[in-house]
GROMACS .gro file of C-alpha atoms in nm:
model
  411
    1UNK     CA    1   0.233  -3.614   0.541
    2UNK     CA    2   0.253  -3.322   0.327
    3UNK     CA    3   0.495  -3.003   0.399
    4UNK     CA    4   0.183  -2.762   0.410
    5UNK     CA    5  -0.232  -2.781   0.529
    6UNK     CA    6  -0.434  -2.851   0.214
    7UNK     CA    7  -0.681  -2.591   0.365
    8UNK     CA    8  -0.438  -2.252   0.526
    9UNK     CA    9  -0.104  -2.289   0.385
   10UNK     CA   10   0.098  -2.366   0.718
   11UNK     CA   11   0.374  -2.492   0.742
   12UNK     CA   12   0.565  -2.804   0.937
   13UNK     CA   13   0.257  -3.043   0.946
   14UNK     CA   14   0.385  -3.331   1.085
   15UNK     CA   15   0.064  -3.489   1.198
   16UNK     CA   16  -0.327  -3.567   1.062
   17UNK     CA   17  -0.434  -3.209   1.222
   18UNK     CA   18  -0.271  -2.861   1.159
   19UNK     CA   19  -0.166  -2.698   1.453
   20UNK     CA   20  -0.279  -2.353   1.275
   21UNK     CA   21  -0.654  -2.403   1.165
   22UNK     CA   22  -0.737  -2.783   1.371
   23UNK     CA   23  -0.815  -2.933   1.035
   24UNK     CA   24  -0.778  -3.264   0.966
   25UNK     CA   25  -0.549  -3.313   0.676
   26UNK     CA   26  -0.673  -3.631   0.553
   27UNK     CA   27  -1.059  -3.582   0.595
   28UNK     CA   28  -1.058  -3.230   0.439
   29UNK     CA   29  -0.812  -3.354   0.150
   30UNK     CA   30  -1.086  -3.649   0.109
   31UNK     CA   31  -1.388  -3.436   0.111
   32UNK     CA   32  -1.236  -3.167  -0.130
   33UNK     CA   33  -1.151  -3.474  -0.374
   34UNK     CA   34  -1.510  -3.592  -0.319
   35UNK     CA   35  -1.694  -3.285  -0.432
   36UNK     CA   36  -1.453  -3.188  -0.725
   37UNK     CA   37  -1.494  -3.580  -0.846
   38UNK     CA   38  -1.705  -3.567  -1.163
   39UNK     CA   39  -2.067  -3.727  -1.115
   40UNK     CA   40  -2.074  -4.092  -1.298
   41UNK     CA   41  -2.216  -4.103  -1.633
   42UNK     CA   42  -2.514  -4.309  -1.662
   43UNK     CA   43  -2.395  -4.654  -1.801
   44UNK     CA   44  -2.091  -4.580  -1.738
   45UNK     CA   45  -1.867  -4.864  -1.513
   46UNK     CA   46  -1.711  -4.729  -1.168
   47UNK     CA   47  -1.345  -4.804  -1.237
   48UNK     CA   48  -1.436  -4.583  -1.570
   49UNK     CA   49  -1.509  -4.282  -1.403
   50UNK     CA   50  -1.264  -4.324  -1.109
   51UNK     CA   51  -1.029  -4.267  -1.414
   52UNK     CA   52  -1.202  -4.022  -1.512
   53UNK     CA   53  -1.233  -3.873  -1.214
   54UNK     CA   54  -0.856  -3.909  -1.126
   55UNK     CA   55  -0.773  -3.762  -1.466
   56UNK     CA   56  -0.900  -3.425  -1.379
   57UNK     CA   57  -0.754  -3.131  -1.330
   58UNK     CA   58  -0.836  -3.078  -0.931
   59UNK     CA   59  -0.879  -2.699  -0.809
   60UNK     CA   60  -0.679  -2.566  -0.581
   61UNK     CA   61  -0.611  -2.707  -0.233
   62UNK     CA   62  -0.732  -3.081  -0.384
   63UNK     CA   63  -0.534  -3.369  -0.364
   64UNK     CA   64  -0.355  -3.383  -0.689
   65UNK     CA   65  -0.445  -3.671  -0.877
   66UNK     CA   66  -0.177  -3.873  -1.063
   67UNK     CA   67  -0.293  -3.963  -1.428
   68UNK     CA   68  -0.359  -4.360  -1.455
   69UNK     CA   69  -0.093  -4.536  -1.587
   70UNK     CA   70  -0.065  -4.929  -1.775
   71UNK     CA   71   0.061  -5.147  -1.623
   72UNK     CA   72   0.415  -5.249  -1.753
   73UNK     CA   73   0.723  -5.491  -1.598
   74UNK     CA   74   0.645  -5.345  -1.311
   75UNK     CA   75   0.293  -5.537  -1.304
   76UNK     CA   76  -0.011  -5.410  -1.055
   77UNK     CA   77   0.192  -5.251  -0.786
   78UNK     CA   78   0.280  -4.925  -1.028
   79UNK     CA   79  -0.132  -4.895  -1.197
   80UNK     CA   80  -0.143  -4.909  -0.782
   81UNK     CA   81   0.098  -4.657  -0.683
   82UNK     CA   82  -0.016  -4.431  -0.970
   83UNK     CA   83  -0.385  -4.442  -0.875
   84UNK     CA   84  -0.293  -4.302  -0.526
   85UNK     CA   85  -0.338  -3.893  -0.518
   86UNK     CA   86  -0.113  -3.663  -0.337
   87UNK     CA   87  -0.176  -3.413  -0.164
   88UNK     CA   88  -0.084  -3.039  -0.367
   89UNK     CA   89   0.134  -2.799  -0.182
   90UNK     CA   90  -0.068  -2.431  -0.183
   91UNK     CA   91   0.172  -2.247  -0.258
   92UNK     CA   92   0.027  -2.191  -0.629
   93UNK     CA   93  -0.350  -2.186  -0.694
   94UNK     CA   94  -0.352  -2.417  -0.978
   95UNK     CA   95  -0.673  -2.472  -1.238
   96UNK     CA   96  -0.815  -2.295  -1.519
   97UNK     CA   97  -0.988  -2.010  -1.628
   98UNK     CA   98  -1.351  -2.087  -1.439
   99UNK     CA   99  -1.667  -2.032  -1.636
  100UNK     CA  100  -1.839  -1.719  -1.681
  101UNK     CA  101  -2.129  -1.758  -1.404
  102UNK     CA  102  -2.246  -1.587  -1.095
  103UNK     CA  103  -2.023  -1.664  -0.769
  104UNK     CA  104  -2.136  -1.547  -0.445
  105UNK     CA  105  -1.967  -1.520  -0.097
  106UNK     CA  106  -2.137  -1.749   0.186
  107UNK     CA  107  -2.141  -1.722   0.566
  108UNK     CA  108  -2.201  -2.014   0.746
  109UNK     CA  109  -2.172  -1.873   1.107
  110UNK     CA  110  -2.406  -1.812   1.409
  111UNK     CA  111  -2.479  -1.507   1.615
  112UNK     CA  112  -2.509  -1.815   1.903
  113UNK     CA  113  -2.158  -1.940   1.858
  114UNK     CA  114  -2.036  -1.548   1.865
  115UNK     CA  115  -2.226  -1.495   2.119
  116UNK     CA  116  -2.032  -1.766   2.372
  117UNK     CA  117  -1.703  -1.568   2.234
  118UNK     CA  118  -1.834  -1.270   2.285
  119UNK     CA  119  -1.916  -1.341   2.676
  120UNK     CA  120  -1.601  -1.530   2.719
  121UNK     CA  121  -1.324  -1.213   2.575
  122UNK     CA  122  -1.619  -0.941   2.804
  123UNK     CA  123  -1.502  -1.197   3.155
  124UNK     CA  124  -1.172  -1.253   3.050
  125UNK     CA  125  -1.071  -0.885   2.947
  126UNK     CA  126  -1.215  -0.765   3.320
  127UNK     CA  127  -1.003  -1.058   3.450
  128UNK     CA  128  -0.688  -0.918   3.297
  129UNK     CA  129  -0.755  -0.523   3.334
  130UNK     CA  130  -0.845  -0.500   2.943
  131UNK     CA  131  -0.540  -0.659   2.838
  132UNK     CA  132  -0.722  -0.987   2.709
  133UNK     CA  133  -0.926  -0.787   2.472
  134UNK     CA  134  -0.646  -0.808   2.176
  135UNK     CA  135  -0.670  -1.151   2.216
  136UNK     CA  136  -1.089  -1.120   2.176
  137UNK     CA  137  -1.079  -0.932   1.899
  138UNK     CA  138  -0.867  -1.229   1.682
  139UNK     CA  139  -1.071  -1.459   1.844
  140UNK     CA  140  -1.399  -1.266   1.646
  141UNK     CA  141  -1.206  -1.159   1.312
  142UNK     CA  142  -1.103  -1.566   1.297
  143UNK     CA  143  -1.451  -1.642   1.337
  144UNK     CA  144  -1.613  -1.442   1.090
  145UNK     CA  145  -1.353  -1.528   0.825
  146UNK     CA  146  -1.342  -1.866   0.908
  147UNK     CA  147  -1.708  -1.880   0.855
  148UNK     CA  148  -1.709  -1.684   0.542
  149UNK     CA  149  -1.691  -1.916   0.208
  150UNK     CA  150  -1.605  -1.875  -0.207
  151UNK     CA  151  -1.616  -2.150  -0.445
  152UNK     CA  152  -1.596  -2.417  -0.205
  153UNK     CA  153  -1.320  -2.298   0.080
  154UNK     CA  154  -1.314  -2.084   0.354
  155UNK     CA  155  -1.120  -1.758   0.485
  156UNK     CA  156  -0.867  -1.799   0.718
  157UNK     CA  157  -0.721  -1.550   0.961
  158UNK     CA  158  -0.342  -1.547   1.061
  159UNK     CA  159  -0.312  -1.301   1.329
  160UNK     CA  160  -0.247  -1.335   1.675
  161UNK     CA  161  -0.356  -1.114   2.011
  162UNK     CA  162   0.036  -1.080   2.090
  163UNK     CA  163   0.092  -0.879   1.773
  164UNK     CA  164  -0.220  -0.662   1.896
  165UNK     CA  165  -0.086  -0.603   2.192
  166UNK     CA  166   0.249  -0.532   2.070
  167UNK     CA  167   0.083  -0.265   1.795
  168UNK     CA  168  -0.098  -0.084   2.101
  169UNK     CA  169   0.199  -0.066   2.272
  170UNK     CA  170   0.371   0.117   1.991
  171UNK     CA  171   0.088   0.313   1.868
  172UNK     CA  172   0.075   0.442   2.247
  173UNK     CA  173   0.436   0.510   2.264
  174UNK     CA  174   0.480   0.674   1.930
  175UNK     CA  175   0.183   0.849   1.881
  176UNK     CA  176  -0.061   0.928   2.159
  177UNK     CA  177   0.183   0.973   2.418
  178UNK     CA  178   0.374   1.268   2.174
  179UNK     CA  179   0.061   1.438   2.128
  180UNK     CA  180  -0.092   1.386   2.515
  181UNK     CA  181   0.236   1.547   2.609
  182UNK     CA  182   0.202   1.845   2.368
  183UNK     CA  183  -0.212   1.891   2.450
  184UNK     CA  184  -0.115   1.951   2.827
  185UNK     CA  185   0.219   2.182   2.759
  186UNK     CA  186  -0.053   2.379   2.558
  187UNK     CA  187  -0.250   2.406   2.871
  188UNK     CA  188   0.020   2.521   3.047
  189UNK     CA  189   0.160   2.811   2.849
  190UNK     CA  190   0.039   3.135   2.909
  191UNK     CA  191   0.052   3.326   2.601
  192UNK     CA  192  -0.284   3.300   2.429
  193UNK     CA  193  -0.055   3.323   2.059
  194UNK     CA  194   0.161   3.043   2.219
  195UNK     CA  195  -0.141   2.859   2.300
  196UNK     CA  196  -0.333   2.869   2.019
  197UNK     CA  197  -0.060   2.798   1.823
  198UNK     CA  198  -0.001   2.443   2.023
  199UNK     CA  199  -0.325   2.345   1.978
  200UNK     CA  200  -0.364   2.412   1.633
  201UNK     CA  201  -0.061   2.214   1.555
  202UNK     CA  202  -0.181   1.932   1.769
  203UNK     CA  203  -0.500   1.908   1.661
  204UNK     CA  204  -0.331   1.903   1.264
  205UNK     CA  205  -0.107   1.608   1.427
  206UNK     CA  206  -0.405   1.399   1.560
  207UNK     CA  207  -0.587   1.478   1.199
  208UNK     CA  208  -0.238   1.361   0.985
  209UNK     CA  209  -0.254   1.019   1.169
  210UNK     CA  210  -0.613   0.924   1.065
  211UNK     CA  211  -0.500   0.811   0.709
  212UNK     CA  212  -0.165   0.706   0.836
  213UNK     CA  213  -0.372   0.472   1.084
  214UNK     CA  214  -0.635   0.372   0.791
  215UNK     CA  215  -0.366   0.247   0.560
  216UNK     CA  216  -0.172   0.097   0.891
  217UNK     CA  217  -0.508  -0.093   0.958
  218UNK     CA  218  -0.606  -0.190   0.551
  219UNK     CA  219  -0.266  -0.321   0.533
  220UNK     CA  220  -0.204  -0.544   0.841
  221UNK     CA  221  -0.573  -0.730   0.811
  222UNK     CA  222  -0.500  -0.774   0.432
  223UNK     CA  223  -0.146  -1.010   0.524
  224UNK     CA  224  -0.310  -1.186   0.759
  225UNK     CA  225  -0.603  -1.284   0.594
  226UNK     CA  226  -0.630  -1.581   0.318
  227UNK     CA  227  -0.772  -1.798   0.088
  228UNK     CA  228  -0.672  -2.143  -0.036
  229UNK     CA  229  -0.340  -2.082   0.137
  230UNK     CA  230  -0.270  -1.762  -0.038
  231UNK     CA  231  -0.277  -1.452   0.158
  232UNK     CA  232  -0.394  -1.052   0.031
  233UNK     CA  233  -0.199  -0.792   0.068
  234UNK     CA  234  -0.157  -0.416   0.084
  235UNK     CA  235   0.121  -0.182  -0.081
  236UNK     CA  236   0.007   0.135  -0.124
  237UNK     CA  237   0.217   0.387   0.056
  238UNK     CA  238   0.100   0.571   0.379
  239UNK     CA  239   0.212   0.932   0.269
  240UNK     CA  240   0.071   0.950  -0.056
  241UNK     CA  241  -0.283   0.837   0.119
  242UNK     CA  242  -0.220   1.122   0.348
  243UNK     CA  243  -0.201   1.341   0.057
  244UNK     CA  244  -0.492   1.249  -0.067
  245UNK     CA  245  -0.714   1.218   0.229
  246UNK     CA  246  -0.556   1.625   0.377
  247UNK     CA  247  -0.646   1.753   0.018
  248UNK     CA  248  -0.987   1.568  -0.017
  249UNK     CA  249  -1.074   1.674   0.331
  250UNK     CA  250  -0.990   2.068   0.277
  251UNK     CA  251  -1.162   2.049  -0.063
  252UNK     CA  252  -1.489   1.884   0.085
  253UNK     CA  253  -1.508   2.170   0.334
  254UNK     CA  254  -1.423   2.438   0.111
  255UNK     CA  255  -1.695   2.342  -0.117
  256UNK     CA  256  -1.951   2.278   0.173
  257UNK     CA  257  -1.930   1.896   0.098
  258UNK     CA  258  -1.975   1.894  -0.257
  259UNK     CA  259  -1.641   1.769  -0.296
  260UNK     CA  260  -1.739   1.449  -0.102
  261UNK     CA  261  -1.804   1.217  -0.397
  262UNK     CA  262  -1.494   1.263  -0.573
  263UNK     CA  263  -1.336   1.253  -0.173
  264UNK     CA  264  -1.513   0.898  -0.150
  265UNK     CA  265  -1.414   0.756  -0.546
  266UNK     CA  266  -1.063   0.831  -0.483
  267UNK     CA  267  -0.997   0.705  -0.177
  268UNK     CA  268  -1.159   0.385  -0.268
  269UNK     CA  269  -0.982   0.373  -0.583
  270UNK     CA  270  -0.598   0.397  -0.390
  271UNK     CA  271  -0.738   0.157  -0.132
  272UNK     CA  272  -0.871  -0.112  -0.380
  273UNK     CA  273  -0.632  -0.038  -0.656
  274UNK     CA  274  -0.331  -0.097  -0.438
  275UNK     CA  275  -0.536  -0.433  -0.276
  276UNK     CA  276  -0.378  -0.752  -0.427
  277UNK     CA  277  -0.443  -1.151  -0.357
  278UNK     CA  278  -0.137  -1.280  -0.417
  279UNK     CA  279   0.066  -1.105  -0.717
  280UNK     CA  280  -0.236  -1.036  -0.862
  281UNK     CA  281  -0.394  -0.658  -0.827
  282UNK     CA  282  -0.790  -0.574  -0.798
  283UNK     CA  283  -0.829  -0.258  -0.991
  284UNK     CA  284  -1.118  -0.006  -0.963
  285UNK     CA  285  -1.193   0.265  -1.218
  286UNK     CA  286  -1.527   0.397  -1.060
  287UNK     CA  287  -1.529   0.827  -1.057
  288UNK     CA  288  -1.716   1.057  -0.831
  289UNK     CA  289  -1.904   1.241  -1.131
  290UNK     CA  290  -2.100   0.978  -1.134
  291UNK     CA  291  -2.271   0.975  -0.833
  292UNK     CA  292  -2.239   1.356  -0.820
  293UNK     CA  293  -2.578   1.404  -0.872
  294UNK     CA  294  -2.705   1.134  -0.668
  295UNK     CA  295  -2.532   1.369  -0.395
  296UNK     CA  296  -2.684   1.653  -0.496
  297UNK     CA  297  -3.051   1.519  -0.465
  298UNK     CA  298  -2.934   1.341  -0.089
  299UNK     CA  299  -2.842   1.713   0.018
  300UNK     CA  300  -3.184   1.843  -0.147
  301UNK     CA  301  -3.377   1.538   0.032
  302UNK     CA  302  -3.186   1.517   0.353
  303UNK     CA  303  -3.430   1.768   0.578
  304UNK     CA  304  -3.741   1.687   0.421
  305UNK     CA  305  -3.684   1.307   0.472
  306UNK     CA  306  -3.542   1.349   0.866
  307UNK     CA  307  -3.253   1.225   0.700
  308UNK     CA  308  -3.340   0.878   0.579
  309UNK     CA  309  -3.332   0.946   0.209
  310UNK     CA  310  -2.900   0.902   0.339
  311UNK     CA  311  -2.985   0.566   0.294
  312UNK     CA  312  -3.051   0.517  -0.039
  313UNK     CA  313  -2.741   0.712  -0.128
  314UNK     CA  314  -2.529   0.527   0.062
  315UNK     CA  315  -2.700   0.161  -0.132
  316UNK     CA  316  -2.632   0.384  -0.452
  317UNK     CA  317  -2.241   0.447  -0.382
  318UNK     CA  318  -2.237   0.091  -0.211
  319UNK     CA  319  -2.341  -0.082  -0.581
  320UNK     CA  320  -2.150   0.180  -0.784
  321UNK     CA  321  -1.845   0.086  -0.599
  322UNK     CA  322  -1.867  -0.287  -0.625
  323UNK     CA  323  -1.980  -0.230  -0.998
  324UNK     CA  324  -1.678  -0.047  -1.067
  325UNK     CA  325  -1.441  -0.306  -0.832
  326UNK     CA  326  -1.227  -0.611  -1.033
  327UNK     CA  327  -0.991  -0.863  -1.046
  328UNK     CA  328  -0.854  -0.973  -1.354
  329UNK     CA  329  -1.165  -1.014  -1.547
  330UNK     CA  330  -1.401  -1.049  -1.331
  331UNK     CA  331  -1.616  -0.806  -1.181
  332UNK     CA  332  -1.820  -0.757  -0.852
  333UNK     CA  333  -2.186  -0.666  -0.815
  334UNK     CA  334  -2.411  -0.588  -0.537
  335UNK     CA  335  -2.817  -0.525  -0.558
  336UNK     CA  336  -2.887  -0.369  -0.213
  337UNK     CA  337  -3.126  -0.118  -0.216
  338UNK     CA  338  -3.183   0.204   0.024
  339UNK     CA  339  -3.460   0.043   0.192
  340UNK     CA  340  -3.296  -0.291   0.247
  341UNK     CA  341  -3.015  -0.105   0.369
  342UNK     CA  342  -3.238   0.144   0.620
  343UNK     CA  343  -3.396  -0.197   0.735
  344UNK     CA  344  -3.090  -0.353   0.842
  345UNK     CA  345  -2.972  -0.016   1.048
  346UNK     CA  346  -3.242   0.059   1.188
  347UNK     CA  347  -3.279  -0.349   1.317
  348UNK     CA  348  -2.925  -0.356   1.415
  349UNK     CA  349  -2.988  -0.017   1.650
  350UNK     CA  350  -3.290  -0.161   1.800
  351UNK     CA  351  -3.132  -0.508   1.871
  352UNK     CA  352  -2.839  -0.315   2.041
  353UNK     CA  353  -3.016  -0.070   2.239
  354UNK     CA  354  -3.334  -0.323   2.403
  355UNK     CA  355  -3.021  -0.537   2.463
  356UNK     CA  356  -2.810  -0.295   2.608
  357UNK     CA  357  -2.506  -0.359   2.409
  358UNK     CA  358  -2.504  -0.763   2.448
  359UNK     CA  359  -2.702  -0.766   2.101
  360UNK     CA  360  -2.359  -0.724   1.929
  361UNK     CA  361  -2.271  -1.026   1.823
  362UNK     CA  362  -2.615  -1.094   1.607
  363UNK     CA  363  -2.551  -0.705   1.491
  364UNK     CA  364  -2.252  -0.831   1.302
  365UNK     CA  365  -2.368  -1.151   1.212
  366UNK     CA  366  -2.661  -0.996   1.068
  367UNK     CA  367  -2.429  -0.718   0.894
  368UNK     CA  368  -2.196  -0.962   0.741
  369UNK     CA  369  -2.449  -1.170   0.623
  370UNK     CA  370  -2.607  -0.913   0.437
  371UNK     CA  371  -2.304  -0.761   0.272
  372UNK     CA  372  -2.237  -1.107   0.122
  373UNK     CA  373  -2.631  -1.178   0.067
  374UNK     CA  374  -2.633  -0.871  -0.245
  375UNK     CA  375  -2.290  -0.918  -0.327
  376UNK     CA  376  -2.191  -1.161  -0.636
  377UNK     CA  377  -1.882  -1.193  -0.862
  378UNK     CA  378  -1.950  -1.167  -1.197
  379UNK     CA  379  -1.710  -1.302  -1.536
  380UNK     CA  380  -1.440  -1.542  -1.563
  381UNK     CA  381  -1.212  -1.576  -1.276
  382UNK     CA  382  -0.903  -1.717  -1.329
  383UNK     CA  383  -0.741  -1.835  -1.044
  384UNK     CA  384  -0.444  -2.046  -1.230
  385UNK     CA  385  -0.119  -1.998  -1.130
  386UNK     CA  386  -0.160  -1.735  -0.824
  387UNK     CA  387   0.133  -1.745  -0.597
  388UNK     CA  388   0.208  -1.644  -0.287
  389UNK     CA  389   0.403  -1.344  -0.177
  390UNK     CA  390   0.483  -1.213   0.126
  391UNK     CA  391   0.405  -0.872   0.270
  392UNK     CA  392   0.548  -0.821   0.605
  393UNK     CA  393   0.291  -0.579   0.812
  394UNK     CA  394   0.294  -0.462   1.169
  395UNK     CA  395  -0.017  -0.448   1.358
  396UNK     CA  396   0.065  -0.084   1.479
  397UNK     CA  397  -0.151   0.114   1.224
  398UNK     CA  398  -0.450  -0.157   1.334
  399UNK     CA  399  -0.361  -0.048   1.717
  400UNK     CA  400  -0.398   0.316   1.623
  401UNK     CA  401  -0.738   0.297   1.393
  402UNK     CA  402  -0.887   0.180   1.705
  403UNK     CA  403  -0.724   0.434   1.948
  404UNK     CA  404  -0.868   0.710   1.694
  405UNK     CA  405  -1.155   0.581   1.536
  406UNK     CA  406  -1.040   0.557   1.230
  407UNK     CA  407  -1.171   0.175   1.133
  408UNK     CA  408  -1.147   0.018   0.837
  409UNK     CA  409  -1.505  -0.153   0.794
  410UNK     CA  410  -1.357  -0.460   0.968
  411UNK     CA  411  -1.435  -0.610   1.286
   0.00000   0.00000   0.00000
């Protein structure tokens, strides 16, 4: 039995089914072998192309097939021994450069099957006073990823409610508990300079942890999600975000928003830029000038339109973004349009609100199966020789996105 799951990367399989994913080692190992095996040549013998077959370079997370060998002193039992694959270890993404051709993300998951997890975390997290709901929420982010597909192989997700519960805990202790304290000692004082003073510098406090929770957030999900057994991380650095996101939010009110495409570019440039899968970055080299004018007729159409005309700016800065997004050389590109965009909205409010909230599960089903229904990857991708390395991340900043509202587009 091999050291590692053919399909998540864990460790210490010592039996047919990982304890991390409930694969089945040797089932997934044969089907992967199955649909990489070359289709026969007409005329062609079958032991010909099971050499053939065998002979080929397997993608990643295949058994690795041994290349035939004669038979020598040895006799039979070696051509035997050598015909038998193995399975790979994950720890590299072997292959070669893949062709130049469209690749899209799939999602294979129902808004039925969420559904059942959705009703099961709502009962168990009144059962245990709310504490159940970090263990909900991995339940739904392992769902969705599991469910989501590239090139053959699914997403897996590696955290767990306990490190959840263990990020609240922190985020509550460290953060909101420092700043409840100094919101009701500004109640208390009685010197209107005093107390203005409090406030402001509470209020700044509160407003200096968004980014810090936002890169917190972008960088725990990243380690804990991956793909053929190699996992993304996150290293950009929490302070310099801060920078960026105090300077881009002064600049977009001194300007009376104007500023807020350049605001948008470079904050998606730090968080994609510093976005890697494996030791390999993504890199985005998009700038807000170009959708500067886009802005400037959403402001001019905003009123007349009752606001809906938002939509087709946001589909604009949703392709422009993708369009400008890599990874080594190949690009991303999405073809959503405004309408298609107001469409899905407009659904997913309706399904919630004649539900009363219990719509939610076929809201995100239906919002993660659009994303990935405009969305394709463009070039040659070359996935040959990724590697894994670690990123230790604490699920604190995730803990305090939530307790602020500052989400990271994740569920």
């Amino acid at each position: 039995m091999t050291a590692n799951c053919p399909r998540c990367g864990a460790p210490a399989v010592d039996r047919d089914k990982c304890a991390q994913c409930g694969v089945v080692v040797s089932v997934y190992a044969a089907a992967l072998e199955k649909m990489r095996r070359p289709p026969t040549p007409p005329g062609a013998s079958a032991g010909g192309a099971r050499v053939e077959a065998l002979a080929a370079a397997a993608p990643a997370m295949a058994p690795a097939a041994a290349a035939p060998r004669p038979a020598g002193t040895n006799g039979s039992a070696q051509a035997a021994r050598a015909s038998v694959p193995a399975i790979a270890t994950p720890t590299p993404t072997p292959g070669t450069v893949a062709p130049s051709r469209p690749r899209k993300l799939t999602f294979h998951g129902s808004a039925g099957t969420l559904f059942g997890i959705y009703v099961v975390n709502v009962l168990l997290t009144i059962a245990t006073v709310g504490f159940y709901r970090f263990w909900g929420r991995v339940r739904v982010r392992r769902f969705i990823l599991s469910q989501t597909g590239f090139e053959g192989d699914r997403f897996a997700y590696h955290g767990t409610g306990k490190e959840l519960l263990l990020g609240f805990f922190k985020a509550v202790l460290f953060v909101v508990m420092p700043i409840t304290v100094l919101s009701i000692a500004a109640k208390l004082i009685e010197d209107r300079t005093v107390h203005a003073a409090t406030q402001a510098f509470t209020s700044v406090l509160v407003f200096m942890f968004v980014p810090i929770a936002m890169v917190g957030a972008w960088r725990y999900r990243l380690s804990r999600t991956s793909w053929r057994g190699i996992r993304f991380s996150f290293r950009g650095r929490a302070w310099a975000f801060v920078r960026l996101f105090v300077g881009g939010s002064l600049l977009s009110t001194l300007t009376l928003s104007l500023y807020y495409p350049f605001f948008q570019a470079r904050q998606q440039r730090f968080m994609i830029s510093q976005s890697y899968f494996g030791r390999r970055p993504f890199r985005f080299d998009g700038h807000g000038r170009d959708l500067f004018g886009a802005y400037v007729v959403t402001l001019l159409l905003f009123l007349p339109t009752l606001g809906f005309y938002w939509f087709w700016f946001q589909a604009k800065k949703t392709r422009y973004f993708w369009e400008h997004t890599y990874f080594e050389t190949a690009r991303f590109r999405s073809t959503v349009t405004g309408r298609q965009m107001m469409n899905l909205m407009i659904g997913n409010l309706v399904l919630l609100v004649f539900t009363l909230g219990f719509g939610w599960p076929w809201v995100l089903v239906r919002s993660t199966r659009f994303a990935f229904t405009y969305l394709t990857v463009e070039g040659a991708l070359d996935l040959s020789g990724i590697v894994q390395e670690p990123q230790l991340a604490t699920a604190t900043g995730d803990a305090l996105s939530s307790l602020l509202g500052a989400d990271v587009d994740f569920a």
